[in-house]
Amino acid sequence: AGWRQLYGVALLTGIGFTMSLFIGTLAFPAEAYDIDIRIAVLLASVISAACGYLVLCHPMQAHSPAQRNAE
């Protein structure tokens, strides 16, 4: 495993949202924000999952030394 895989897994760790919902309800005690908190946490989880998927499923293009010298 390389740094790219480590970065992809780090992105995927943002998916867990149970604790985020708990902290959000503590930070904003008014019930008026409950829906906003849930939507924001769900949206952040979807973005994290998409970014993690892109990093892990699309490998970096390996450059040979000849290609690096040509650039």
Coordinates of C-alpha atoms in Angstrom, one line a residue, residues 22-29:
F22 CA -24.5 13.7 18.0
I23 CA -22.1 16.6 18.0
G24 CA -24.4 18.7 15.7
T25 CA -27.3 18.3 18.1
L26 CA -25.1 19.4 21.0
A27 CA -23.7 22.4 19.1
F28 CA -27.1 23.6 18.0
P29 CA -29.7 22.8 20.7

